[in-house]
JSON list of C-alpha atoms and ligand atoms in Angstrom, two decimals:
[
{"chain": "A", "resi": 77, "resn": "MET", "atom": "CA", "xyz": [-9.80, -51.42, -1.40]},
{"chain": "A", "resi": 78, "resn": "ARG", "atom": "CA", "xyz": [-10.68, -48.28, -3.33]},
{"chain": "A", "resi": 79, "resn": "MET", "atom": "CA", "xyz": [-13.38, -47.35, -0.86]},
{"chain": "A", "resi": 80, "resn": "THR", "atom": "CA", "xyz": [-11.06, -47.63, 2.11]},
{"chain": "A", "resi": 81, "resn": "SER", "atom": "CA", "xyz": [-8.50, -45.27, 0.77]},
{"chain": "A", "resi": 82, "resn": "MET", "atom": "CA", "xyz": [-11.19, -42.76, -0.14]},
{"chain": "A", "resi": 83, "resn": "VAL", "atom": "CA", "xyz": [-12.51, -42.78, 3.35]},
{"chain": "A", "resi": 84, "resn": "ALA", "atom": "CA", "xyz": [-9.08, -42.42, 4.75]},
{"chain": "A", "resi": 85, "resn": "GLY", "atom": "CA", "xyz": [-8.44, -39.50, 2.45]},
{"chain": "A", "resi": 86, "resn": "LEU", "atom": "CA", "xyz": [-11.60, -37.79, 3.58]},
{"chain": "A", "resi": 87, "resn": "ALA", "atom": "CA", "xyz": [-10.63, -38.24, 7.20]},
{"chain": "A", "resi": 88, "resn": "VAL", "atom": "CA", "xyz": [-7.34, -36.52, 6.59]},
{"chain": "A", "resi": 89, "resn": "ILE", "atom": "CA", "xyz": [-9.06, -33.58, 4.87]},
{"chain": "A", "resi": 90, "resn": "LEU", "atom": "CA", "xyz": [-11.56, -33.25, 7.72]},
{"chain": "A", "resi": 91, "resn": "ALA", "atom": "CA", "xyz": [-8.83, -33.39, 10.30]},
{"chain": "A", "resi": 92, "resn": "ALA", "atom": "CA", "xyz": [-6.89, -30.68, 8.46]},
{"chain": "A", "resi": 93, "resn": "CYS", "atom": "CA", "xyz": [-9.89, -28.40, 8.35]},
{"chain": "A", "resi": 94, "resn": "GLY", "atom": "CA", "xyz": [-10.94, -28.96, 11.91]},
{"chain": "A", "resi": 95, "resn": "GLY", "atom": "CA", "xyz": [-7.48, -28.31, 13.20]},
{"chain": "A", "resi": 96, "resn": "GLU", "atom": "CA", "xyz": [-7.05, -25.00, 11.54]},
{"chain": "A", "resi": 97, "resn": "LYS", "atom": "CA", "xyz": [-6.91, -22.15, 13.91]},
{"chain": "A", "resi": 98, "resn": "LYS", "atom": "CA", "xyz": [-6.10, -18.52, 13.29]},
{"chain": "A", "resi": 99, "resn": "THR", "atom": "CA", "xyz": [-3.36, -17.61, 15.67]},
{"chain": "A", "resi": 100, "resn": "GLU", "atom": "CA", "xyz": [-2.64, -13.94, 15.46]},
{"chain": "A", "resi": 101, "resn": "GLN", "atom": "CA", "xyz": [-0.35, -13.99, 18.45]},
{"chain": "A", "resi": 102, "resn": "PRO", "atom": "CA", "xyz": [3.22, -13.02, 17.69]},
{"chain": "A", "resi": 103, "resn": "ALA", "atom": "CA", "xyz": [5.50, -15.93, 18.45]},
{"chain": "A", "resi": 104, "resn": "ALA", "atom": "CA", "xyz": [7.56, -14.10, 21.03]},
{"chain": "A", "resi": 105, "resn": "GLY", "atom": "CA", "xyz": [10.48, -15.85, 22.64]},
{"chain": "A", "resi": 106, "resn": "GLY", "atom": "CA", "xyz": [9.71, -19.38, 21.65]},
{"chain": "A", "resi": 107, "resn": "GLU", "atom": "CA", "xyz": [11.81, -20.85, 24.45]},
{"chain": "A", "resi": 108, "resn": "SER", "atom": "CA", "xyz": [9.44, -20.06, 27.26]},
{"chain": "A", "resi": 109, "resn": "ALA", "atom": "CA", "xyz": [7.84, -23.47, 27.46]},
{"chain": "A", "resi": 110, "resn": "GLY", "atom": "CA", "xyz": [6.23, -23.94, 30.82]},
{"chain": "A", "resi": 111, "resn": "ALA", "atom": "CA", "xyz": [7.06, -20.60, 32.38]},
{"chain": "A", "resi": 112, "resn": "PRO", "atom": "CA", "xyz": [4.12, -18.30, 32.48]},
{"chain": "A", "resi": 113, "resn": "ALA", "atom": "CA", "xyz": [4.93, -15.61, 29.93]},
{"chain": "A", "resi": 114, "resn": "ALA", "atom": "CA", "xyz": [5.79, -12.55, 32.07]},
{"chain": "A", "resi": 115, "resn": "ALA", "atom": "CA", "xyz": [4.25, -10.15, 29.64]},
{"chain": "A", "resi": 116, "resn": "PRO", "atom": "CA", "xyz": [7.07, -9.43, 27.23]},
{"chain": "A", "resi": 117, "resn": "ALA", "atom": "CA", "xyz": [7.32, -6.27, 25.15]},
{"chain": "A", "resi": 118, "resn": "PRO", "atom": "CA", "xyz": [3.79, -5.39, 24.22]},
{"chain": "A", "resi": 119, "resn": "ALA", "atom": "CA", "xyz": [3.23, -5.48, 20.52]},
{"chain": "A", "resi": 120, "resn": "PRO", "atom": "CA", "xyz": [2.85, -1.96, 19.15]},
{"chain": "A", "resi": 121, "resn": "ALA", "atom": "CA", "xyz": [-0.76, -1.63, 18.18]},
{"chain": "A", "resi": 122, "resn": "ALA", "atom": "CA", "xyz": [-0.29, 1.38, 15.90]},
{"chain": "A", "resi": 123, "resn": "ALA", "atom": "CA", "xyz": [1.96, 0.01, 13.18]},
{"chain": "A", "resi": 124, "resn": "PRO", "atom": "CA", "xyz": [1.67, -3.69, 12.46]},
{"chain": "A", "resi": 125, "resn": "ALA", "atom": "CA", "xyz": [4.81, -5.16, 10.99]},
{"chain": "A", "resi": 126, "resn": "ALA", "atom": "CA", "xyz": [4.89, -6.11, 7.39]},
{"chain": "A", "resi": 127, "resn": "THR", "atom": "CA", "xyz": [4.64, -9.88, 7.29]},
{"chain": "A", "resi": 128, "resn": "GLY", "atom": "CA", "xyz": [3.99, -10.68, 3.67]},
{"chain": "A", "resi": 129, "resn": "LYS", "atom": "CA", "xyz": [5.67, -10.67, 0.36]},
{"chain": "A", "resi": 130, "resn": "THR", "atom": "CA", "xyz": [7.62, -7.90, -1.32]},
{"chain": "A", "resi": 131, "resn": "HIS", "atom": "CA", "xyz": [6.58, -6.70, -4.75]},
{"chain": "A", "resi": 132, "resn": "ASP", "atom": "CA", "xyz": [8.66, -4.57, -7.05]},
{"chain": "A", "resi": 133, "resn": "VAL", "atom": "CA", "xyz": [7.39, -1.81, -9.30]},
{"chain": "A", "resi": 134, "resn": "ASN", "atom": "CA", "xyz": [9.70, -0.02, -11.64]},
{"chain": "A", "resi": 135, "resn": "MET", "atom": "CA", "xyz": [9.26, 3.64, -12.53]},
{"chain": "A", "resi": 136, "resn": "VAL", "atom": "CA", "xyz": [10.50, 4.10, -16.08]},
{"chain": "A", "resi": 137, "resn": "LEU", "atom": "CA", "xyz": [10.59, 6.17, -19.16]},
{"chain": "A", "resi": 138, "resn": "ASP", "atom": "CA", "xyz": [9.84, 3.76, -21.96]},
{"chain": "A", "resi": 139, "resn": "GLY", "atom": "CA", "xyz": [10.35, 5.50, -25.26]},
{"chain": "A", "resi": 140, "resn": "SER", "atom": "CA", "xyz": [8.28, 8.62, -24.69]},
{"chain": "A", "resi": 141, "resn": "LYS", "atom": "CA", "xyz": [5.96, 6.96, -22.14]},
{"chain": "A", "resi": 142, "resn": "TYR", "atom": "CA", "xyz": [6.35, 7.47, -18.42]},
{"chain": "A", "resi": 143, "resn": "LYS", "atom": "CA", "xyz": [4.96, 4.48, -16.53]},
{"chain": "A", "resi": 144, "resn": "TYR", "atom": "CA", "xyz": [4.90, 2.20, -13.55]},
{"chain": "A", "resi": 145, "resn": "ASP", "atom": "CA", "xyz": [5.83, -1.32, -14.48]},
{"chain": "A", "resi": 146, "resn": "PRO", "atom": "CA", "xyz": [3.68, -3.15, -13.66]},
{"chain": "A", "resi": 147, "resn": "ASP", "atom": "CA", "xyz": [0.96, -0.53, -13.37]},
{"chain": "A", "resi": 148, "resn": "ASN", "atom": "CA", "xyz": [-1.56, -2.97, -11.95]},
{"chain": "A", "resi": 149, "resn": "LEU", "atom": "CA", "xyz": [-0.90, -5.52, -9.27]},
{"chain": "A", "resi": 150, "resn": "THR", "atom": "CA", "xyz": [-2.69, -7.48, -6.63]},
{"chain": "A", "resi": 151, "resn": "ILE", "atom": "CA", "xyz": [-1.17, -7.99, -3.21]},
{"chain": "A", "resi": 152, "resn": "GLN", "atom": "CA", "xyz": [-2.17, -9.17, 0.22]},
{"chain": "A", "resi": 153, "resn": "SER", "atom": "CA", "xyz": [-2.63, -6.94, 3.21]},
{"chain": "A", "resi": 154, "resn": "GLY", "atom": "CA", "xyz": [0.73, -7.12, 5.01]},
{"chain": "A", "resi": 155, "resn": "ASP", "atom": "CA", "xyz": [2.81, -7.04, 1.81]},
{"chain": "A", "resi": 156, "resn": "VAL", "atom": "CA", "xyz": [5.37, -4.41, 0.86]},
{"chain": "A", "resi": 157, "resn": "VAL", "atom": "CA", "xyz": [5.65, -2.63, -2.47]},
{"chain": "A", "resi": 158, "resn": "ARG", "atom": "CA", "xyz": [9.07, -1.32, -3.52]},
{"chain": "A", "resi": 159, "resn": "TYR", "atom": "CA", "xyz": [9.12, 1.36, -6.15]},
{"chain": "A", "resi": 160, "resn": "HIS", "atom": "CA", "xyz": [12.37, 1.65, -8.09]},
{"chain": "A", "resi": 161, "resn": "ASN", "atom": "CA", "xyz": [13.47, 4.81, -9.87]},
{"chain": "A", "resi": 162, "resn": "LYS", "atom": "CA", "xyz": [14.79, 3.21, -13.05]},
{"chain": "A", "resi": 163, "resn": "SER", "atom": "CA", "xyz": [14.69, 5.93, -15.71]},
{"chain": "A", "resi": 164, "resn": "GLY", "atom": "CA", "xyz": [13.12, 9.26, -16.56]},
{"chain": "A", "resi": 165, "resn": "GLY", "atom": "CA", "xyz": [13.02, 10.43, -12.95]},
{"chain": "A", "resi": 166, "resn": "PRO", "atom": "CA", "xyz": [12.41, 12.11, -10.71]},
{"chain": "A", "resi": 167, "resn": "HIS", "atom": "CA", "xyz": [9.35, 10.04, -9.91]},
{"chain": "A", "resi": 168, "resn": "ASN", "atom": "CA", "xyz": [7.27, 9.61, -6.82]},
{"chain": "A", "resi": 169, "resn": "VAL", "atom": "CA", "xyz": [4.24, 7.75, -5.49]},
{"chain": "A", "resi": 170, "resn": "SER", "atom": "CA", "xyz": [1.13, 9.66, -4.52]},
{"chain": "A", "resi": 171, "resn": "PHE", "atom": "CA", "xyz": [-2.16, 8.07, -3.58]},
{"chain": "A", "resi": 172, "resn": "TRP", "atom": "CA", "xyz": [-5.43, 9.74, -4.47]},
{"chain": "A", "resi": 173, "resn": "ALA", "atom": "CA", "xyz": [-7.25, 10.29, -1.17]},
{"chain": "A", "resi": 174, "resn": "ASP", "atom": "CA", "xyz": [-10.57, 9.55, -2.84]},
{"chain": "A", "resi": 175, "resn": "SER", "atom": "CA", "xyz": [-9.28, 6.39, -4.66]},
{"chain": "A", "resi": 176, "resn": "ILE", "atom": "CA", "xyz": [-8.31, 4.30, -1.71]},
{"chain": "A", "resi": 177, "resn": "PRO", "atom": "CA", "xyz": [-10.46, 2.28, 0.71]},
{"chain": "A", "resi": 178, "resn": "LYS", "atom": "CA", "xyz": [-11.99, 3.68, 3.81]},
{"chain": "A", "resi": 179, "resn": "GLY", "atom": "CA", "xyz": [-9.38, 3.76, 6.57]},
{"chain": "A", "resi": 180, "resn": "ALA", "atom": "CA", "xyz": [-6.47, 3.39, 4.22]},
{"chain": "A", "resi": 181, "resn": "ALA", "atom": "CA", "xyz": [-5.29, 6.94, 4.54]},
{"chain": "A", "resi": 182, "resn": "ASP", "atom": "CA", "xyz": [-4.54, 6.44, 8.24]},
{"chain": "A", "resi": 183, "resn": "VAL", "atom": "CA", "xyz": [-2.53, 3.33, 7.45]},
{"chain": "A", "resi": 184, "resn": "LEU", "atom": "CA", "xyz": [-0.57, 5.00, 4.66]},
{"chain": "A", "resi": 185, "resn": "LYS", "atom": "CA", "xyz": [0.09, 7.99, 6.79]},
{"chain": "A", "resi": 186, "resn": "GLY", "atom": "CA", "xyz": [2.24, 5.74, 8.97]},
{"chain": "A", "resi": 187, "resn": "SER", "atom": "CA", "xyz": [3.69, 3.50, 6.22]},
{"chain": "A", "resi": 188, "resn": "MET", "atom": "CA", "xyz": [4.89, 6.06, 3.65]},
{"chain": "A", "resi": 189, "resn": "PRO", "atom": "CA", "xyz": [8.17, 7.56, 4.73]},
{"chain": "A", "resi": 190, "resn": "ASP", "atom": "CA", "xyz": [9.06, 11.22, 4.09]},
{"chain": "A", "resi": 191, "resn": "GLN", "atom": "CA", "xyz": [5.72, 12.38, 2.76]},
{"chain": "A", "resi": 192, "resn": "MET", "atom": "CA", "xyz": [5.79, 15.79, 1.10]},
{"chain": "A", "resi": 193, "resn": "ALA", "atom": "CA", "xyz": [2.09, 16.13, 1.75]},
{"chain": "A", "resi": 194, "resn": "PRO", "atom": "CA", "xyz": [-0.52, 13.64, 2.97]},
{"chain": "A", "resi": 195, "resn": "LEU", "atom": "CA", "xyz": [-0.33, 10.50, 0.79]},
{"chain": "A", "resi": 196, "resn": "GLU", "atom": "CA", "xyz": [2.42, 12.05, -1.32]},
{"chain": "A", "resi": 197, "resn": "GLY", "atom": "CA", "xyz": [5.78, 10.31, -1.37]},
{"chain": "A", "resi": 198, "resn": "PRO", "atom": "CA", "xyz": [9.06, 12.17, -1.84]},
{"chain": "A", "resi": 199, "resn": "LEU", "atom": "CA", "xyz": [10.54, 12.77, -5.28]},
{"chain": "A", "resi": 200, "resn": "LEU", "atom": "CA", "xyz": [13.13, 10.16, -6.09]},
{"chain": "A", "resi": 201, "resn": "THR", "atom": "CA", "xyz": [15.96, 11.81, -8.00]},
{"chain": "A", "resi": 202, "resn": "GLU", "atom": "CA", "xyz": [18.74, 9.26, -7.63]},
{"chain": "A", "resi": 203, "resn": "GLN", "atom": "CA", "xyz": [19.08, 6.48, -10.11]},
{"chain": "A", "resi": 204, "resn": "ASP", "atom": "CA", "xyz": [17.86, 3.19, -8.59]},
{"chain": "A", "resi": 205, "resn": "ALA", "atom": "CA", "xyz": [16.52, 4.94, -5.54]},
{"chain": "A", "resi": 206, "resn": "VAL", "atom": "CA", "xyz": [13.89, 2.80, -3.84]},
{"chain": "A", "resi": 207, "resn": "TYR", "atom": "CA", "xyz": [10.74, 3.88, -2.09]},
{"chain": "A", "resi": 208, "resn": "LYS", "atom": "CA", "xyz": [9.06, 1.31, 0.12]},
{"chain": "A", "resi": 209, "resn": "VAL", "atom": "CA", "xyz": [5.43, 1.36, 1.03]},
{"chain": "A", "resi": 210, "resn": "SER", "atom": "CA", "xyz": [4.15, -1.11, 3.57]},
{"chain": "A", "resi": 211, "resn": "PHE", "atom": "CA", "xyz": [0.62, -2.38, 3.30]},
{"chain": "A", "resi": 212, "resn": "ALA", "atom": "CA", "xyz": [0.61, -3.83, 6.80]},
{"chain": "A", "resi": 213, "resn": "GLY", "atom": "CA", "xyz": [-2.84, -3.44, 8.24]},
{"chain": "A", "resi": 214, "resn": "ALA", "atom": "CA", "xyz": [-4.08, -1.96, 4.96]},
{"chain": "A", "resi": 215, "resn": "PRO", "atom": "CA", "xyz": [-7.78, -2.52, 4.31]},
{"chain": "A", "resi": 216, "resn": "ALA", "atom": "CA", "xyz": [-8.77, -4.48, 1.25]},
{"chain": "A", "resi": 217, "resn": "GLY", "atom": "CA", "xyz": [-9.65, -2.61, -1.89]},
{"chain": "A", "resi": 218, "resn": "ASP", "atom": "CA", "xyz": [-8.17, -0.60, -4.72]},
{"chain": "A", "resi": 219, "resn": "TYR", "atom": "CA", "xyz": [-5.42, 1.89, -4.18]},
{"chain": "A", "resi": 220, "resn": "LYS", "atom": "CA", "xyz": [-4.89, 4.21, -7.13]},
{"chain": "A", "resi": 221, "resn": "PHE", "atom": "CA", "xyz": [-1.73, 6.16, -7.27]},
{"chain": "A", "resi": 222, "resn": "TYR", "atom": "CA", "xyz": [0.15, 8.50, -9.58]},
{"chain": "A", "resi": 223, "resn": "CYS", "atom": "CA", "xyz": [3.46, 10.14, -10.16]},
{"chain": "A", "resi": 224, "resn": "LEU", "atom": "CA", "xyz": [3.27, 13.84, -9.33]},
{"chain": "A", "resi": 225, "resn": "PRO", "atom": "CA", "xyz": [5.73, 15.05, -12.02]},
{"chain": "A", "resi": 226, "resn": "HIS", "atom": "CA", "xyz": [4.24, 12.81, -14.73]},
{"chain": "A", "resi": 227, "resn": "LEU", "atom": "CA", "xyz": [0.54, 12.64, -13.93]},
{"chain": "A", "resi": 228, "resn": "ALA", "atom": "CA", "xyz": [-0.27, 14.81, -16.96]},
{"chain": "A", "resi": 229, "resn": "LEU", "atom": "CA", "xyz": [1.73, 12.35, -19.06]},
{"chain": "A", "resi": 230, "resn": "GLY", "atom": "CA", "xyz": [-0.37, 9.45, -17.85]},
{"chain": "A", "resi": 231, "resn": "MET", "atom": "CA", "xyz": [1.91, 7.95, -15.23]},
{"chain": "A", "resi": 232, "resn": "HIS", "atom": "CA", "xyz": [-0.38, 6.23, -12.75]},
{"chain": "A", "resi": 233, "resn": "GLY", "atom": "CA", "xyz": [-1.22, 2.77, -11.47]},
{"chain": "A", "resi": 234, "resn": "LYS", "atom": "CA", "xyz": [-3.34, 0.63, -9.21]},
{"chain": "A", "resi": 235, "resn": "ILE", "atom": "CA", "xyz": [-2.74, -1.80, -6.39]},
{"chain": "A", "resi": 236, "resn": "THR", "atom": "CA", "xyz": [-5.51, -4.12, -5.29]},
{"chain": "A", "resi": 237, "resn": "VAL", "atom": "CA", "xyz": [-5.21, -5.33, -1.72]},
{"chain": "A", "resi": 238, "resn": "ARG", "atom": "CA", "xyz": [-6.95, -8.61, -1.06]},
{"chain": "B", "resi": 371, "resn": "CU", "atom": "CU1", "xyz": [7.21, 9.83, -12.91]}
]
């Protein structure tokens, strides 16, 4: 009896593994069963859409300490990070060009709105203003960033893309 269920269990696992397939095709339409897909809108190759989770990072003045909270997080390529101007602003998000993976600068160029300079996000002055950075298509590795007005005061952080 025992043996039988073990074997059955194994078979299920094997089937699950064998059946796995990485489909990167965007599920366009969905209704077009049968009809040969007449080449719908081609997917834009330049800026892949963010498909993953959203992470929140607060930019705060905590006592006399300016910081990102959290200042260290791990995300997946395809995720989005939202930076919130909570207190002690203006704050911004700037990435060090030499502290991001190869190829990341090109991705961030397209996924950081309103850059003041390459890899330098705008200053957020309004309370609760949000700055969104998409990591769609971002290569894996560490992305170190800092707040331009508060770098000297130690306001910096790190995102690890897996
Ligand atoms: Cu700041």
